[in-house]
XYZ file of C-alpha atoms in Angstrom:
400
model
C 29.466 32.525 -68.509
C 25.694 32.699 -68.831
C 23.687 34.642 -71.372
C 21.056 36.233 -69.148
C 17.922 38.303 -69.464
C 16.357 40.360 -66.676
C 12.605 40.687 -67.200
C 11.252 44.062 -66.093
C 7.940 45.850 -66.442
C 7.768 47.752 -69.743
C 8.866 51.306 -69.078
C 11.316 50.681 -66.228
C 13.983 48.733 -68.156
C 16.349 51.691 -67.888
C 16.201 51.543 -64.093
C 16.943 47.805 -64.199
C 19.881 48.398 -66.552
C 21.367 50.913 -64.111
C 20.908 48.416 -61.278
C 22.852 45.823 -63.279
C 25.622 48.341 -63.878
C 25.732 49.031 -60.153
C 26.378 45.320 -59.583
C 29.280 45.392 -62.034
C 27.256 43.618 -64.748
C 27.249 45.295 -68.157
C 23.857 45.487 -69.882
C 24.213 44.201 -73.440
C 20.886 45.534 -74.686
C 17.581 46.934 -73.485
C 14.212 46.259 -75.101
C 10.595 46.633 -73.989
C 10.195 44.177 -71.134
C 13.789 43.443 -70.216
C 17.565 43.811 -70.276
C 20.087 41.280 -71.600
C 23.476 40.795 -69.936
C 26.234 38.224 -69.498
C 27.246 36.896 -66.086
C 29.223 34.157 -64.404
C 27.816 32.167 -61.506
C 28.451 34.910 -58.946
C 26.926 37.560 -61.183
C 23.810 35.470 -61.787
C 23.380 34.828 -58.069
C 23.961 38.507 -57.231
C 21.426 39.657 -59.840
C 18.718 37.475 -58.317
C 19.610 38.528 -54.791
C 20.015 42.274 -55.346
C 17.894 43.476 -58.271
C 14.967 45.466 -56.917
C 13.139 46.191 -60.178
C 13.407 42.914 -62.157
C 10.681 40.263 -61.960
C 12.661 37.272 -63.238
C 16.174 36.358 -64.426
C 16.369 33.956 -67.363
C 19.444 32.001 -68.503
C 19.790 31.018 -72.145
C 19.704 27.244 -72.686
C 19.974 27.417 -76.471
C 18.441 28.600 -79.723
C 17.874 26.978 -83.120
C 15.691 27.015 -86.222
C 12.557 24.846 -86.110
C 9.772 24.897 -88.691
C 8.520 21.335 -88.061
C 7.907 19.262 -84.933
C 10.498 16.606 -85.811
C 13.060 19.391 -86.222
C 12.068 20.967 -82.913
C 12.378 17.693 -81.014
C 15.634 16.611 -82.661
C 17.433 19.875 -82.025
C 16.034 20.246 -78.529
C 17.585 16.893 -77.563
C 21.047 18.369 -78.176
C 20.653 21.024 -75.486
C 22.274 20.654 -72.061
C 19.075 20.214 -70.057
C 21.005 18.359 -67.360
C 22.519 21.662 -66.233
C 19.123 22.768 -64.923
C 17.212 19.612 -63.941
C 17.812 17.402 -60.932
C 16.599 13.787 -61.146
C 12.844 13.732 -60.703
C 12.392 17.457 -61.357
C 9.390 18.437 -63.465
C 10.106 20.402 -66.651
C 7.504 23.150 -67.010
C 7.299 25.040 -70.308
C 5.858 28.489 -70.952
C 5.578 28.898 -74.717
C 4.889 31.864 -76.987
C 4.905 31.639 -80.779
C 4.596 34.420 -83.337
C 4.916 34.368 -87.109
C 6.088 30.735 -87.005
C 4.899 27.515 -88.628
C 4.764 25.898 -85.201
C 2.058 27.786 -83.343
C 0.216 25.315 -81.083
C 1.735 26.094 -77.691
C 0.670 22.908 -75.911
C 1.995 20.726 -78.746
C 5.322 22.569 -78.664
C 5.570 22.001 -74.900
C 4.788 18.284 -75.329
C 7.528 17.830 -77.940
C 10.060 19.647 -75.795
C 9.139 17.494 -72.801
C 9.718 14.416 -74.953
C 13.118 15.781 -75.951
C 14.034 16.320 -72.309
C 12.737 12.899 -71.346
C 10.357 14.313 -68.744
C 6.629 14.740 -68.485
C 5.675 18.355 -69.003
C 3.436 19.921 -66.426
C 3.303 21.481 -63.011
C 4.755 19.907 -59.856
C 2.556 17.496 -57.922
C 4.156 18.280 -54.583
C 6.617 15.382 -54.698
C 9.157 16.977 -57.024
C 10.146 20.580 -57.662
C 9.580 22.075 -61.092
C 11.931 23.988 -63.345
C 10.365 26.564 -65.631
C 11.662 26.956 -69.171
C 10.547 29.964 -71.188
C 10.236 29.144 -74.885
C 9.873 31.746 -77.634
C 9.343 31.033 -81.323
C 9.588 33.975 -83.689
C 9.910 33.548 -87.455
C 10.679 29.838 -86.825
C 13.623 30.662 -84.553
C 13.263 28.888 -81.211
C 14.892 30.345 -78.096
C 14.780 28.403 -74.833
C 15.719 29.909 -71.468
C 15.740 28.522 -67.941
C 14.172 30.541 -65.157
C 16.790 31.057 -62.447
C 14.498 32.908 -60.038
C 11.602 30.603 -59.221
C 8.852 32.755 -57.734
C 8.658 36.203 -59.275
C 11.244 38.486 -57.714
C 8.680 41.009 -56.498
C 7.615 38.380 -53.981
C 10.081 39.363 -51.282
C 8.271 37.316 -48.669
C 7.032 40.101 -46.407
C 3.802 41.323 -48.003
C 1.179 38.940 -46.693
C -1.167 41.768 -45.726
C -2.565 44.036 -48.456
C -4.739 47.123 -48.601
C -7.441 47.929 -51.159
C -5.094 48.692 -54.058
C -1.657 47.094 -53.499
C 1.057 47.352 -56.104
C 4.226 45.443 -56.803
C 7.362 45.884 -54.781
C 9.413 46.120 -57.985
C 7.449 49.185 -59.093
C 7.817 50.818 -55.681
C 11.573 50.230 -55.855
C 11.730 51.683 -59.374
C 9.991 54.831 -58.145
C 12.459 55.229 -55.288
C 15.519 54.658 -57.474
C 14.303 57.017 -60.190
C 13.358 59.722 -57.691
C 16.998 60.337 -56.816
C 16.493 59.644 -53.105
C 19.869 59.113 -51.429
C 18.695 56.795 -48.625
C 19.640 59.341 -45.934
C 17.160 62.187 -46.316
C 13.665 61.893 -44.796
C 11.102 60.092 -46.940
C 7.322 60.121 -46.653
C 4.326 58.518 -48.358
C 0.930 60.058 -47.481
C -0.983 57.270 -49.303
C 1.037 54.308 -48.047
C -1.667 51.607 -48.168
C -0.088 48.343 -47.016
C 3.311 50.052 -46.760
C 5.082 48.932 -49.913
C 6.893 52.205 -50.684
C 8.097 52.897 -47.094
C 9.162 49.266 -46.625
C 11.062 49.195 -49.925
C 12.645 52.504 -48.915
C 13.830 51.016 -45.624
C 15.298 47.969 -47.383
C 17.068 50.270 -49.826
C 18.366 52.642 -47.141
C 19.801 49.813 -45.048
C 21.217 47.958 -48.048
C 19.106 44.861 -47.380
C 18.908 42.814 -50.597
C 15.293 42.244 -51.640
C 15.947 38.521 -52.096
C 17.624 37.925 -48.727
C 14.653 36.113 -47.155
C 13.586 33.906 -50.086
C 14.832 31.015 -52.195
C 15.638 30.759 -55.907
C 15.309 28.163 -58.653
C 19.058 28.149 -59.328
C 19.618 26.705 -55.847
C 18.151 23.438 -57.212
C 20.364 23.319 -60.309
C 22.919 20.477 -60.466
C 25.640 22.979 -61.381
C 25.008 25.264 -58.388
C 28.302 26.627 -57.042
C 27.413 26.470 -53.359
C 30.646 28.149 -52.287
C 30.130 31.100 -54.622
C 26.484 31.452 -53.582
C 27.468 31.416 -49.923
C 30.089 34.105 -50.577
C 27.583 36.316 -52.385
C 25.157 36.095 -49.463
C 27.880 36.645 -46.862
C 29.126 39.741 -48.680
C 25.579 41.098 -48.858
C 24.993 40.541 -45.132
C 28.227 42.318 -44.254
C 27.010 45.501 -45.968
C 23.629 45.757 -44.258
C 23.246 48.769 -41.945
C 21.780 48.350 -38.458
C 19.276 51.176 -38.940
C 18.013 53.366 -41.750
C 20.045 56.617 -41.725
C 16.999 58.890 -42.026
C 13.343 58.906 -40.951
C 10.802 57.074 -43.126
C 7.081 57.722 -42.688
C 3.990 56.099 -44.145
C 0.528 57.556 -43.590
C -2.952 56.469 -44.651
C -6.503 57.331 -43.621
C -7.511 53.637 -43.458
C -6.754 51.981 -40.098
C -6.800 48.564 -41.767
C -4.096 49.676 -44.190
C -1.916 50.913 -41.328
C -2.310 47.608 -39.470
C -1.336 45.714 -42.639
C 1.647 48.006 -43.220
C 2.950 47.496 -39.689
C 2.639 43.708 -40.017
C 4.438 43.756 -43.378
C 7.252 45.935 -42.022
C 7.754 43.535 -39.119
C 8.046 40.576 -41.513
C 10.508 42.539 -43.638
C 12.676 43.210 -40.564
C 12.358 47.001 -40.850
C 9.708 47.753 -38.212
C 12.148 49.996 -36.334
C 12.992 51.936 -39.480
C 9.500 52.981 -40.545
C 6.846 54.957 -38.689
C 3.269 54.365 -39.793
C 0.567 56.832 -38.859
C -3.165 56.946 -39.454
C -3.903 60.341 -40.976
C -5.975 61.917 -43.725
C -4.145 63.897 -46.374
C -5.269 67.156 -44.743
C -3.771 66.004 -41.429
C -0.519 64.741 -42.976
C 2.704 66.025 -41.374
C 6.116 65.119 -42.823
C 8.871 63.734 -40.594
C 11.331 66.148 -39.048
C 14.801 66.656 -40.448
C 13.753 67.738 -43.939
C 13.735 68.719 -46.632
C 13.337 65.248 -48.011
C 11.428 63.194 -50.550
C 7.701 62.543 -50.894
C 7.246 59.353 -52.937
C 3.696 58.100 -53.307
C 1.081 56.207 -55.317
C -2.167 58.200 -54.962
C -5.613 56.768 -55.704
C -6.462 56.588 -59.405
C -10.221 56.957 -59.186
C -10.660 53.591 -60.923
C -10.215 50.957 -58.243
C -10.199 53.181 -55.165
C -12.359 56.176 -54.347
C -14.670 58.128 -56.623
C -13.672 59.920 -59.828
C -15.700 63.010 -58.970
C -13.594 63.619 -55.857
C -10.232 62.720 -57.382
C -9.284 66.109 -58.820
C -9.936 67.713 -55.448
C -7.642 65.151 -53.844
C -4.781 66.037 -56.198
C -5.407 69.766 -55.667
C -5.179 69.195 -51.927
C -2.014 67.122 -52.340
C -0.319 70.063 -54.054
C -1.441 72.406 -51.302
C -0.185 70.112 -48.546
C 3.196 69.729 -50.228
C 3.653 73.487 -50.632
C 2.392 74.346 -47.151
C 4.110 71.622 -45.116
C 6.924 70.261 -47.274
C 8.760 73.303 -48.687
C 12.062 72.261 -50.212
C 10.937 68.630 -50.624
C 11.222 66.608 -53.814
C 8.130 64.802 -55.121
C 7.772 61.577 -57.135
C 4.408 59.934 -57.737
C 2.464 57.717 -60.108
C -0.173 59.490 -62.172
C -2.949 57.932 -64.281
C -3.867 61.174 -66.076
C -2.139 64.437 -66.945
C -4.995 66.614 -65.724
C -4.614 65.156 -62.228
C -0.880 65.827 -61.947
C -1.482 69.354 -63.350
C -4.102 69.871 -60.630
C -1.341 69.638 -57.992
C 0.290 72.810 -59.326
C 3.709 71.270 -58.628
C 5.100 71.486 -62.184
C 5.623 67.729 -62.362
C 7.520 66.168 -65.261
C 7.187 62.675 -66.734
C 10.057 60.218 -66.278
C 8.598 56.971 -67.668
C 5.326 55.175 -68.310
C 4.383 51.688 -67.181
C 1.355 49.679 -66.076
C 0.079 49.105 -62.562
C -2.726 46.602 -62.160
C -3.613 46.951 -65.830
C -3.798 50.755 -65.609
C -1.366 52.897 -67.589
C 0.491 55.216 -65.212
C 3.428 57.598 -65.479
C 6.087 58.377 -62.915
C 6.143 62.129 -62.532
C 8.599 64.109 -60.444
C 9.455 67.666 -59.633
C 11.617 68.982 -62.517
C 14.745 66.855 -62.875
C 18.285 68.124 -63.140
C 19.873 67.358 -66.547
C 22.092 64.612 -65.103
C 19.518 63.116 -62.731
C 19.840 59.336 -62.460
C 18.617 56.582 -60.250
C 20.509 56.628 -56.979
C 21.630 54.062 -54.496
C 22.184 54.642 -50.780
C 25.503 56.294 -50.106
C 25.675 58.043 -53.475
C 25.030 61.707 -54.099
C 22.585 61.922 -57.002
C 21.740 65.069 -58.885
C 18.439 65.757 -57.166
C 15.463 67.410 -58.798
C 14.767 70.986 -57.710
C 12.838 71.299 -54.490
C 9.193 72.316 -54.190
C 9.011 76.045 -53.588
C 7.012 77.332 -50.619
C 3.452 78.569 -51.132
C 4.497 82.236 -51.235
C 6.509 81.798 -54.449
C 4.423 79.145 -56.270
C 0.770 80.048 -56.761
C -1.420 77.037 -56.048
C -4.861 76.125 -57.321
C -7.987 77.024 -55.395
C -8.371 75.119 -52.146
C -10.702 72.140 -52.380
C -11.365 70.010 -49.295
C -10.248 66.404 -49.852
C -8.379 63.587 -48.184
């Protein structure tokens, strides 16, 4: 069994913990930035393949006390490095040290490389590297091996980006927390390069986010190739041919729509998502509703102008009430006054960071038992948006 740690963006650890539970892996503890759990080989492989909201899965190599360099090197030599390093592989160390006598990160990495018997550094193209994450806190050294390789948000499909792209893991966290069941219609009126609609299509069809990429654990000497093959085969057998419900992405920027269509094709979900060039005022939801509107509007910091932003959020609330009665809403908000401007009675679910900007996920009021959903389940959905006649909206301001 492996002692594992799923790194997640601060604020969404609870969503990651529920994902682990859905895979049959019991979270042992949640803290800002991640979730610890224990898994065998199959569980470790499945976590890397299936987790939509984690950025990296670490496996504990060992931990020990070290207040001097000779102590660090001596005790590091006793660890089973051979479990994670093929001959010729480069050992790469990422070190943090707090409140410890050993604080020089480069010197710590050099001593650990000496203990492993490798030269520390990045790969030169001839040999693959294996990242080890090292943490010293109060002279206690914890060393973990990265089992993921590239960060897990890099699914392999998003080569084209719009003006303000955001990570696939955050888009997935929004969808899971929204309560969307994978069958009802889903729309994003500010889709940019298509991340939310594409992640929605992957989720609805049950396509694992890691299906089209490789992982660091595939280069470990102790890889159980049979178990890994079985995990992938089981995942493929559960993939649906088409998304059960309509998924729409809209944006006023023709370049963003072109990028979104190219990304969807690379992700293998081009048939599942419709992209449409449209301003917010011209936005029309897909038929078959009510459904979910999940979106990441402009923040007025990197995109657009602050002076126009409140009007945009006012117009968003009007469009939702006029054209999406009965729909649920989930969106990222940088400021409370903007979400209040929608007049939708949005409630905060969690706070995180997107591109260095603090944002909150806000949704229409949640039912007491509302939880993140997975396709095929029947979550307790938040109450629907009432039509315009029963919810007074703010004064109309042209925007979008």
